[in-house]
Coordinates of C-alpha atoms in Angstrom, one line a residue:
Chain Q
M1 CA 29.9 -52.2 -32.0
E2 CA 27.7 -53.0 -35.0
N3 CA 27.8 -56.5 -37.0
S4 CA 26.0 -57.1 -39.6
R5 CA 22.7 -55.3 -40.0
Q6 CA 19.9 -57.2 -42.7
R7 CA 17.3 -55.6 -41.4
R8 CA 17.4 -52.8 -44.1
G9 CA 14.3 -51.6 -45.5
S10 CA 12.6 -52.0 -42.3
N11 CA 11.1 -49.9 -39.9
H12 CA 10.8 -50.3 -35.6
N13 CA 6.6 -52.5 -36.2
G14 CA 8.9 -54.6 -39.2
K15 CA 6.8 -53.3 -41.5
M16 CA 8.6 -53.0 -44.9
Q17 CA 9.1 -50.3 -46.6
K18 CA 10.0 -49.3 -49.9
G19 CA 13.1 -48.1 -50.6
A20 CA 13.7 -47.5 -46.5
F21 CA 17.3 -47.5 -45.2
Y22 CA 17.9 -49.0 -41.8
L23 CA 19.3 -46.2 -39.1
P24 CA 19.8 -47.2 -35.5
P25 CA 17.9 -45.2 -33.2
E26 CA 21.8 -43.3 -31.4
I27 CA 21.8 -42.7 -34.9
L28 CA 18.6 -41.0 -35.4
C29 CA 19.4 -39.2 -32.4
E30 CA 22.7 -38.3 -33.8
I31 CA 21.6 -36.6 -36.6
L32 CA 18.2 -35.2 -35.0
S33 CA 19.8 -33.8 -32.0
R34 CA 21.7 -31.1 -34.1
L35 CA 18.8 -30.0 -35.5
P36 CA 17.4 -26.8 -34.2
V37 CA 14.1 -27.4 -31.7
K38 CA 11.9 -25.4 -34.2
Y39 CA 13.1 -28.4 -37.2
I40 CA 13.1 -31.3 -34.7
L41 CA 9.3 -30.4 -33.7
R42 CA 8.9 -30.6 -37.3
C43 CA 10.6 -34.2 -37.6
R44 CA 8.2 -35.3 -34.9
S45 CA 5.1 -35.3 -37.6
V46 CA 7.5 -37.4 -39.8
C47 CA 6.4 -41.1 -38.7
K48 CA 5.3 -42.5 -35.0
E49 CA 8.6 -43.9 -34.3
W50 CA 10.2 -40.5 -35.3
C51 CA 7.7 -39.1 -32.6
R52 CA 8.7 -41.9 -30.1
L53 CA 12.4 -41.2 -30.6
T54 CA 12.5 -38.0 -29.8
L55 CA 10.0 -37.6 -27.0
G56 CA 12.8 -40.2 -24.2
P57 CA 15.3 -39.3 -22.0
Q58 CA 18.0 -40.4 -23.8
F59 CA 17.1 -37.6 -27.2
I60 CA 16.4 -35.5 -24.9
N61 CA 19.2 -35.7 -22.4
L62 CA 22.0 -35.5 -26.2
Q63 CA 20.0 -32.6 -27.8
L64 CA 20.5 -30.4 -24.3
S65 CA 24.0 -31.6 -24.0
R66 CA 24.8 -30.5 -27.8
V67 CA 22.7 -26.6 -27.0
N68 CA 24.8 -26.4 -23.8
H69 CA 27.8 -25.1 -26.3
Q70 CA 25.9 -23.1 -28.4
L71 CA 25.2 -19.1 -27.9
P72 CA 22.4 -18.9 -25.5
Q73 CA 18.9 -17.6 -27.7
L74 CA 16.7 -15.2 -25.7
V75 CA 13.0 -15.3 -24.9
L76 CA 11.4 -12.1 -24.9
K77 CA 8.0 -11.4 -23.6
S78 CA 6.8 -8.3 -25.1
D79 CA 5.3 -5.4 -22.9
Y80 CA 2.2 -4.4 -25.0
K81 CA -0.8 -5.8 -23.3
V82 CA -2.4 -6.7 -26.8
D83 CA 1.2 -8.6 -27.8
L84 CA 0.8 -11.0 -24.4
Q85 CA -0.8 -13.6 -26.8
N86 CA 3.3 -15.1 -27.9
L87 CA 6.3 -15.8 -26.2
L88 CA 9.2 -14.9 -28.2
L89 CA 12.2 -17.0 -29.3
L90 CA 14.8 -14.4 -30.5
D91 CA 17.7 -15.6 -32.6
T92 CA 20.5 -12.5 -31.7
E93 CA 22.9 -14.5 -33.9
G94 CA 20.4 -14.9 -37.0
C95 CA 18.7 -12.2 -36.0
N96 CA 14.8 -13.6 -36.2
I97 CA 12.0 -14.4 -34.0
N98 CA 9.9 -17.0 -33.7
K99 CA 6.4 -16.6 -32.1
I100 CA 5.1 -19.2 -29.9
P101 CA 1.5 -19.3 -28.7
F102 CA 1.4 -18.1 -25.4
K103 CA -2.3 -18.7 -24.3
K104 CA -2.7 -22.3 -23.6
M105 CA 0.5 -23.6 -22.3
S106 CA -0.3 -23.5 -18.9
C107 CA -2.3 -25.7 -16.9
T108 CA -4.3 -23.0 -14.6
S109 CA -7.0 -20.3 -16.0
K110 CA -4.7 -17.6 -14.3
R111 CA -4.1 -14.4 -17.1
L112 CA -0.8 -15.7 -18.1
N113 CA 0.1 -12.2 -19.7
C114 CA 0.2 -10.9 -16.3
L115 CA 3.1 -12.9 -15.4
R116 CA 6.1 -12.1 -15.9
L117 CA 9.6 -14.0 -17.3
M118 CA 11.8 -14.3 -14.3
C119 CA 14.5 -17.2 -15.3
S120 CA 15.3 -20.3 -17.3
C121 CA 17.3 -23.2 -17.0
D122 CA 18.1 -26.6 -19.0
G123 CA 15.1 -25.1 -21.4
L124 CA 13.0 -24.7 -19.0
L125 CA 11.4 -21.2 -18.2
C126 CA 10.2 -20.0 -14.7
I127 CA 7.6 -17.3 -14.6
A128 CA 5.8 -15.8 -11.8
A129 CA 4.1 -12.2 -11.1
D130 CA 5.6 -9.1 -9.8
Y131 CA 3.0 -8.3 -7.1
L132 CA 1.6 -12.0 -6.0
I133 CA 3.5 -14.8 -4.9
Q134 CA 1.5 -16.7 -6.7
P135 CA 1.3 -18.8 -9.4
V136 CA 5.1 -19.6 -9.8
I137 CA 4.7 -21.7 -13.1
I138 CA 7.8 -23.6 -14.8
L139 CA 7.3 -24.1 -18.5
N140 CA 9.3 -25.5 -21.2
P141 CA 7.3 -23.2 -24.5
I142 CA 8.7 -26.0 -26.9
T143 CA 7.3 -29.3 -25.5
R144 CA 4.5 -26.5 -24.2
E145 CA 4.6 -28.6 -20.5
S146 CA 4.2 -26.5 -17.6
V147 CA 4.0 -27.3 -14.0
I148 CA 2.5 -24.6 -10.9
L149 CA 4.6 -24.9 -8.0
P150 CA 2.5 -25.5 -5.0
S151 CA 1.6 -21.9 -3.6
P152 CA -0.2 -20.6 0.4
K153 CA -3.8 -20.7 -0.1
R154 CA -3.8 -17.1 1.1
R155 CA -3.3 -14.6 -2.2
A156 CA -0.8 -13.0 -0.6
Y157 CA 0.3 -9.3 -2.4
V158 CA 4.0 -8.2 -2.0
V159 CA 6.1 -4.7 -3.6
S160 CA 8.8 -7.3 -5.0
H161 CA 9.2 -10.7 -5.9
Q162 CA 12.0 -12.1 -7.7
I163 CA 13.2 -15.7 -8.8
G164 CA 16.1 -17.5 -9.7
F165 CA 15.5 -20.7 -10.8
H166 CA 18.4 -23.5 -11.5
L167 CA 20.3 -27.0 -12.0
D168 CA 21.6 -28.3 -8.5
P169 CA 24.5 -30.4 -9.8
S170 CA 25.1 -32.2 -6.4
S171 CA 21.0 -33.5 -6.3
G172 CA 20.8 -33.7 -10.1
K173 CA 17.3 -31.7 -9.1
Y174 CA 16.4 -28.5 -9.9
K175 CA 15.8 -26.1 -6.8
V176 CA 13.7 -22.6 -6.7
V177 CA 14.6 -19.8 -4.5
R178 CA 12.1 -16.7 -4.6
E179 CA 13.1 -13.4 -2.7
Y180 CA 10.2 -10.9 -1.8
R181 CA 8.8 -8.5 0.2
N182 CA 5.9 -8.1 2.2
M183 CA 3.4 -5.0 1.3
N184 CA 1.8 -5.2 5.6
S185 CA 5.4 -5.4 7.1
L186 CA 5.9 -2.0 8.9
N187 CA 9.0 -2.6 10.9
R188 CA 11.4 -2.6 7.8
D189 CA 14.1 -5.2 9.6
E190 CA 12.0 -7.6 7.8
G191 CA 12.2 -6.4 4.3
S192 CA 12.8 -9.2 2.3
S193 CA 12.1 -13.3 3.0
F194 CA 13.6 -16.0 0.9
E195 CA 12.3 -19.3 0.6
I196 CA 13.2 -22.3 -1.5
I197 CA 12.1 -25.2 -2.8
T198 CA 12.5 -28.5 -4.7
L199 CA 10.7 -28.6 -8.0
G200 CA 9.0 -32.2 -6.5
D201 CA 8.5 -31.5 -3.5
N202 CA 5.1 -29.9 -1.8
S203 CA 5.8 -26.6 -0.3
W204 CA 8.7 -24.0 0.5
R205 CA 11.2 -24.1 2.6
K206 CA 12.0 -20.6 5.0
L207 CA 15.0 -20.0 4.5
S208 CA 16.8 -17.6 7.1
A209 CA 17.4 -14.5 7.1
P210 CA 20.8 -13.9 4.4
P211 CA 24.1 -11.9 7.3
V212 CA 23.2 -8.8 5.5
P213 CA 19.9 -6.6 6.0
I214 CA 18.2 -5.8 2.4
E215 CA 17.3 -1.9 2.2
Y216 CA 16.1 -2.7 -1.1
S217 CA 14.3 -4.9 -3.5
L218 CA 16.6 -7.1 -5.1
G219 CA 17.5 -7.7 -8.8
A220 CA 17.4 -10.7 -10.8
A221 CA 19.4 -13.6 -9.2
V222 CA 22.5 -14.8 -11.4
Y223 CA 23.6 -17.7 -11.3
W224 CA 27.1 -19.2 -10.9
N225 CA 29.4 -21.6 -9.4
G226 CA 27.1 -23.3 -8.4
A227 CA 25.2 -20.4 -6.4
F228 CA 22.9 -17.9 -7.1
H229 CA 23.9 -14.2 -6.8
W230 CA 22.1 -10.8 -6.4
K231 CA 23.3 -6.6 -6.3
I232 CA 22.4 -5.4 -3.0
Q233 CA 22.8 -2.5 -1.3
E234 CA 24.2 -2.4 1.9
R235 CA 21.5 -0.9 5.2
N236 CA 24.4 1.0 6.0
D237 CA 24.3 4.3 3.6
K238 CA 27.2 6.3 5.4
S239 CA 29.6 3.7 3.8
G240 CA 27.3 3.2 0.0
D241 CA 29.3 0.4 0.1
N242 CA 27.7 -2.1 -1.9
C243 CA 28.1 -6.1 -2.2
I244 CA 27.1 -8.9 -4.3
L245 CA 25.1 -11.7 -2.3
G246 CA 25.2 -15.3 -2.9
F247 CA 23.3 -18.1 -2.3
N248 CA 24.6 -21.6 -2.6
I249 CA 22.6 -23.7 -4.4
S250 CA 23.6 -27.2 -3.0
D251 CA 24.2 -26.3 0.6
E252 CA 21.7 -23.7 0.9
K253 CA 23.6 -21.2 2.3
F254 CA 24.2 -17.2 2.2
Y255 CA 27.6 -15.4 1.7
T256 CA 28.6 -12.2 0.9
I257 CA 31.1 -10.6 -1.4
S258 CA 32.0 -7.3 -0.6
C259 CA 32.6 -5.0 -2.9
H260 CA 35.3 -1.9 -1.1
V261 CA 33.5 0.3 -3.3
R262 CA 31.3 3.1 -3.5
F263 CA 29.6 3.1 -7.1
G264 CA 27.2 6.1 -5.9
S265 CA 24.2 6.3 -7.9
S266 CA 25.8 4.7 -10.6
E267 CA 23.9 2.0 -12.7
Y268 CA 25.4 -1.4 -13.1
D269 CA 24.4 -4.7 -14.2
L270 CA 25.1 -8.3 -12.6
L271 CA 25.6 -11.2 -15.4
V272 CA 28.6 -13.6 -16.0
L273 CA 31.1 -12.4 -18.9
G274 CA 33.6 -14.6 -20.0
G275 CA 32.3 -17.5 -17.3
C276 CA 33.2 -15.3 -14.5
L277 CA 30.6 -13.1 -12.3
S278 CA 30.5 -10.1 -13.0
L279 CA 29.3 -6.3 -12.7
V280 CA 29.8 -3.9 -14.9
E281 CA 29.0 -0.1 -13.6
H282 CA 28.0 2.7 -16.0
D283 CA 29.4 5.8 -15.4
V284 CA 28.4 8.1 -17.8
H285 CA 30.0 7.6 -20.9
L286 CA 32.3 4.9 -19.1
M287 CA 31.3 1.4 -19.1
R288 CA 33.7 -0.1 -16.6
I289 CA 33.7 -3.9 -15.8
W290 CA 34.8 -6.1 -12.8
K291 CA 35.3 -9.6 -11.8
V292 CA 34.7 -11.5 -9.0
T293 CA 37.6 -13.3 -8.6
G294 CA 38.8 -16.3 -5.5
T295 CA 37.2 -19.4 -4.5
K296 CA 34.8 -20.5 -2.5
D297 CA 37.4 -21.7 0.1
E298 CA 39.0 -18.3 0.6
G299 CA 37.3 -16.0 -0.5
F300 CA 35.7 -14.5 -2.9
S301 CA 36.5 -10.6 -4.1
L302 CA 35.6 -7.9 -6.7
S303 CA 38.3 -6.6 -8.4
F304 CA 38.9 -3.9 -11.9
H305 CA 39.2 -5.6 -15.3
C306 CA 39.0 -2.9 -17.7
T307 CA 37.1 0.8 -18.7
Y308 CA 35.6 1.3 -22.2
D309 CA 34.3 4.3 -23.4
T310 CA 31.2 3.8 -25.0
C311 CA 30.8 7.2 -26.0
V312 CA 27.4 8.2 -25.6
R313 CA 26.3 10.5 -22.7
W314 CA 23.7 7.6 -21.4
N315 CA 21.0 9.2 -18.6
K316 CA 18.1 8.1 -17.7
Y317 CA 16.0 8.9 -20.8
L318 CA 18.7 6.9 -22.6
H319 CA 20.2 4.2 -21.0
Y320 CA 21.2 0.3 -21.7
S321 CA 22.0 -2.7 -20.2
V322 CA 24.6 -5.8 -20.7
I323 CA 23.2 -8.8 -21.6
C324 CA 25.8 -10.8 -23.0
Q325 CA 29.4 -11.1 -24.4
T326 CA 29.0 -11.9 -27.9
N327 CA 32.3 -12.9 -28.6
A328 CA 36.2 -11.0 -27.3
D329 CA 35.2 -8.0 -28.5
S330 CA 31.6 -7.5 -28.7
F331 CA 28.8 -7.1 -26.4
L332 CA 25.4 -7.4 -27.0
L333 CA 23.2 -4.6 -25.5
K334 CA 19.7 -3.8 -24.8
V335 CA 19.6 -0.3 -25.5
S336 CA 16.2 1.9 -23.5
R337 CA 15.0 4.9 -24.4
E338 CA 12.2 7.0 -23.1
D339 CA 9.1 8.4 -25.2
G340 CA 7.6 10.5 -23.3
E341 CA 3.8 9.1 -22.7
N342 CA 4.8 5.9 -24.9
G343 CA 6.5 4.6 -22.2
P344 CA 9.9 3.4 -23.0
N345 CA 11.4 2.1 -26.2
H346 CA 13.6 -1.2 -26.6
W347 CA 16.0 -2.6 -29.0
F348 CA 18.9 -4.7 -29.3
V349 CA 22.9 -3.4 -30.8
Q350 CA 25.9 -4.8 -30.7
F351 CA 29.2 -2.6 -28.9
F352 CA 32.3 -2.9 -30.3
P353 CA 34.5 -1.2 -27.6
G354 CA 37.9 -1.7 -29.3
K355 CA 36.4 0.5 -31.9
A356 CA 34.1 2.0 -31.0
L357 CA 31.6 1.7 -32.6
Y358 CA 27.8 0.0 -32.5
S359 CA 25.5 -2.2 -35.3
Y360 CA 22.4 -2.0 -34.6
L361 CA 20.1 -5.1 -35.2
D362 CA 17.5 -4.8 -37.1
I363 CA 14.7 -7.9 -36.3
P364 CA 11.7 -8.1 -37.9
G365 CA 8.7 -8.6 -35.4
L366 CA 10.6 -7.2 -32.4
P367 CA 8.2 -5.9 -30.1
S368 CA 8.6 -1.8 -29.3
R369 CA 9.4 -2.8 -25.4
F370 CA 10.1 -6.4 -24.0
R371 CA 11.5 -7.5 -21.4
G372 CA 13.3 -11.3 -21.8
V373 CA 15.6 -14.0 -20.5
Y374 CA 18.7 -16.1 -21.6
F375 CA 17.1 -19.8 -23.0
K376 CA 18.7 -22.5 -24.8
P377 CA 16.1 -24.6 -25.9
S378 CA 15.3 -28.1 -25.2
F379 CA 12.8 -30.8 -24.9
V380 CA 13.6 -31.4 -20.8
S381 CA 10.1 -31.8 -19.1
P382 CA 9.1 -29.7 -15.6
K383 CA 6.9 -32.7 -15.2
A384 CA 9.6 -35.5 -14.8
P385 CA 13.2 -33.1 -14.2
L386 CA 16.1 -36.0 -15.3
R387 CA 18.7 -36.3 -12.8
R388 CA 21.3 -35.8 -14.8
S389 CA 25.3 -35.0 -14.2
S390 CA 26.3 -31.5 -14.9
Chain B
M1 CA 43.1 -47.1 -33.6
K2 CA 40.1 -46.5 -36.1
F3 CA 39.9 -49.3 -38.2
C4 CA 40.0 -52.1 -35.8
T5 CA 36.7 -53.7 -37.5
V6 CA 38.1 -53.2 -41.3
K7 CA 39.8 -56.7 -40.7
Q8 CA 36.7 -58.4 -39.1
Y9 CA 34.8 -56.5 -42.4
F10 CA 36.8 -57.5 -45.2
D11 CA 36.8 -61.5 -43.9
D12 CA 33.1 -61.1 -43.5
E13 CA 31.7 -61.7 -46.6
N14 CA 28.3 -61.1 -45.7
N15 CA 28.8 -57.6 -45.2
N16 CA 25.9 -56.0 -47.1
N17 CA 26.0 -52.5 -45.3
V18 CA 29.3 -51.8 -46.6
T19 CA 30.4 -52.6 -50.6
N20 CA 33.2 -51.2 -52.0
G21 CA 31.9 -48.5 -53.6
I22 CA 31.3 -47.0 -50.0
A23 CA 34.7 -48.1 -48.7
T24 CA 36.7 -46.6 -51.6
T25 CA 35.2 -43.0 -49.5
V26 CA 35.6 -43.7 -46.0
I27 CA 39.1 -45.3 -45.4
P28 CA 40.2 -42.8 -46.8
L29 CA 39.3 -40.1 -45.2
P30 CA 41.3 -39.7 -41.8
N31 CA 44.5 -39.3 -43.8
K32 CA 43.1 -36.1 -45.5
H33 CA 41.3 -35.2 -42.5
L34 CA 45.2 -35.3 -40.3
K35 CA 46.9 -33.4 -43.8
I36 CA 43.6 -30.8 -43.4
K37 CA 42.9 -30.8 -40.1
A38 CA 44.6 -27.6 -39.0
N39 CA 42.7 -25.8 -41.8
N40 CA 38.5 -25.8 -40.7
K41 CA 38.0 -24.0 -44.3
E42 CA 39.9 -26.4 -46.4
M43 CA 38.2 -29.3 -44.8
E44 CA 34.8 -27.7 -45.4
Q45 CA 35.3 -27.7 -49.0
Y46 CA 36.2 -30.6 -49.1
E47 CA 34.0 -32.2 -47.0
Q48 CA 31.5 -30.4 -49.4
E49 CA 32.9 -31.5 -52.5
L50 CA 32.7 -35.2 -51.5
L51 CA 29.3 -35.2 -50.6
R52 CA 27.9 -32.8 -53.4
N53 CA 26.4 -35.3 -55.4
V54 CA 26.1 -38.0 -52.7
M55 CA 22.5 -39.1 -53.0
P56 CA 20.6 -39.0 -50.1
Q57 CA 20.5 -42.9 -49.7
E58 CA 24.2 -42.5 -50.5
L59 CA 24.1 -40.6 -47.3
T60 CA 22.5 -43.4 -45.2
K61 CA 24.9 -46.3 -46.4
L62 CA 27.7 -43.7 -45.2
I63 CA 26.5 -43.4 -42.4
L64 CA 26.2 -47.0 -41.3
A65 CA 29.6 -47.5 -42.9
A66 CA 31.4 -45.4 -40.6
N67 CA 29.5 -46.3 -37.6
Y68 CA 30.6 -49.9 -38.5
L69 CA 33.6 -49.0 -38.8
N70 CA 33.3 -47.3 -35.6
F71 CA 35.2 -43.7 -37.2
K72 CA 33.6 -41.2 -35.0
E73 CA 34.6 -38.6 -37.1
A74 CA 33.6 -39.5 -40.2
L75 CA 30.3 -40.5 -38.8
D76 CA 29.9 -36.5 -36.7
F77 CA 30.6 -35.1 -40.4
F78 CA 27.8 -37.5 -42.1
C79 CA 25.3 -36.6 -39.1
R80 CA 26.1 -33.5 -39.8
T81 CA 25.9 -33.1 -43.1
V82 CA 22.7 -34.6 -43.5
A83 CA 20.9 -32.6 -40.6
N84 CA 22.5 -29.8 -42.9
A85 CA 21.1 -31.0 -45.6
I86 CA 17.0 -31.9 -43.9
Q87 CA 17.1 -28.5 -42.2
N88 CA 14.2 -26.3 -42.5
K89 CA 12.7 -28.8 -45.4
S90 CA 8.7 -30.0 -45.6
V91 CA 8.3 -33.3 -43.7
D92 CA 7.5 -34.2 -46.9
Y93 CA 10.9 -33.8 -48.6
V94 CA 12.1 -35.0 -45.4
R95 CA 9.9 -38.3 -45.7
K96 CA 11.8 -38.8 -49.3
F97 CA 15.0 -38.5 -47.9
F98 CA 14.9 -41.2 -45.9
G99 CA 12.5 -42.9 -48.2
L100 CA 9.8 -43.4 -45.0
E101 CA 5.8 -43.0 -45.0
S102 CA 3.7 -41.7 -42.4
D103 CA 2.4 -44.4 -40.1
F104 CA 0.0 -41.9 -38.2
E105 CA -3.6 -41.9 -37.9
P106 CA -5.5 -39.8 -39.9
G107 CA -5.8 -36.8 -38.0
E108 CA -3.0 -37.4 -35.7
E109 CA -0.9 -35.7 -37.9
E110 CA -3.1 -32.5 -38.0
K111 CA -2.7 -32.6 -34.5
L112 CA 0.6 -32.7 -33.9
C113 CA 0.6 -29.9 -37.0
K114 CA -1.6 -27.2 -35.5
E115 CA -0.6 -28.0 -31.5
F116 CA 3.6 -26.8 -32.7
A117 CA 2.0 -24.7 -35.8
W118 CA 4.6 -22.4 -35.1
S119 CA 7.7 -24.9 -35.8
F120 CA 6.0 -24.9 -40.0
E121 CA 6.0 -21.6 -40.6
G122 CA 8.9 -20.5 -43.3
V123 CA 9.7 -24.0 -44.5
D124 CA 12.4 -24.1 -47.6
E125 CA 10.8 -24.7 -50.9
D126 CA 11.7 -28.5 -51.8

C-alpha cells in the first residue's frame, strides 16, 4: 500500500524535473505493458529510467502475461530472395505489417536468408535450415537478441528437419525437440532421428525411437497439453491408418493417438482449435474437423466433430491450410495458388462456414509468397530465459 | 472492501496525493461500475465522457489516487486510458505528457532510434 508520497516532481536520480509527476515503477509497468511492443520499444527512448524499466524481469513477465491473452500475430518470412532482409510482423486483426530488419540480428555470420521459421514460443522464434542440422537459432525479433544452439562440428545434410520449441512447465525452462532424416541412411528403418536440448545446455541429447516407425517426413510440431504433436502416416500402408505422434515435454516420452480412420490421400492440418488438438481434413470441398478427446491417464482418441462445406473444389493447384480459428464462427486460412512458372501465390482469407462466405484480407506489403508461424511478441531474452510459472 | 484506506485518507491531513477534486471523481466510480457493469459499451461511454476534458497531469494524479486507495478497477481503467492516450505518439509527445526530459547522453538516444528504427515508423501526428 502506498503511503503519502512527497516525491512529486522528482525522478529516480533525485533530479527535480519541472512539471514531472512521479509514478511508481510498478504503475509505469502497468501502463507500458498494455502497449503493443512497437510502442514499448519507442518508449525506451523517452528517458533512461523508462529504458531501464522495460529491460527488467518484472516488466518482461508482466508484458508476456498480457500478450498471452491476446490473439496471436504472425511472423512471416518471404520466400522471395530479394526480400529476405526483413521479418514481417503481421497483425491480422488490423491488417498491417511491420517490417523488422533481419540482417544483423544473429551472432552468426551464416546467411540468415536461407533459414526457415520453424516455430515460436513466448515471443522467441526458432529458425533453422530445411536441409542442414546447423545452425539452429533462437531469436527474439523484437529485442534482436539471439542464441545459436550447440551443433556438431560435422556439417550434416539431411532430407528433412522439423523443430518444436516450447517452455517446459514443470522445469520453467525452454526445450527444443527436433526430428531429421539422415540422407546417408540406406536402411529405411533408421528413418527419423530425434534429439532434444534444454536452452542453456551444452549439447543435444538423442531420444530413443518413437513407438511407431515413421515412413515420411514429419510435419510441423504442434504444442498442446504439455506435449508436441506431429501427424504421421504409419509404415503399414495396407491399413493406411494415420496417427498422431505425441512427445511429452516434461517426462520426454513418446505416445501415439490413433486415428482409426482412413484419410486416404486427403490433406490435413494439425492444429489447436478452441483449446483442443484438432485435425482438419481437406476432402475436396469438404472441411472435416476431428478433435482429440480424452486424458493422459485414460488415453487420447480422435473423434469426429463437424463438417463444413467450403463451396470450393480445392485441388493441387489451389489449396489452403487453416491458420487458426479467429472466433466462434470464422477461420483464418492461408490460400495457395500455383501460378505456373512463377510458383505459388499466397494470401489470407477469413472463412465463415455458417454463411459460406470468404473475406479476403487486404494487407499492404504482404509478399506474394511466404511462410509463417504464430507469434506473441515479447521481450523475453533467449540468453537468460526466465524461470516462471506458466 | 474497496475503501479500507479512505478512512486513513480522511484522517491524514497532510496527504498531498489525493486532493478533494480527485476524491469526488474516483470515489463515486465503484457505484457507477456496479450499476452498469453488465453493459460494457455504456461503461466505455461513461469513461470516455469522464476523461474527455481531463488533462494528462490530472490523469497521473488520478492514477496515484486510485493506487493509494487500493482501488484496482479504477487503477486498471486509468492505466488503460493513459496507454491509449500515448499509443503511437512520438517520443516528444510522451515526454510532454509525463513532464519528463531526456537524460540520455548525446548520441545514446540516436543509437536507440537507429537500432529500433522500425518501431518509429508511422507515428501519429501530435
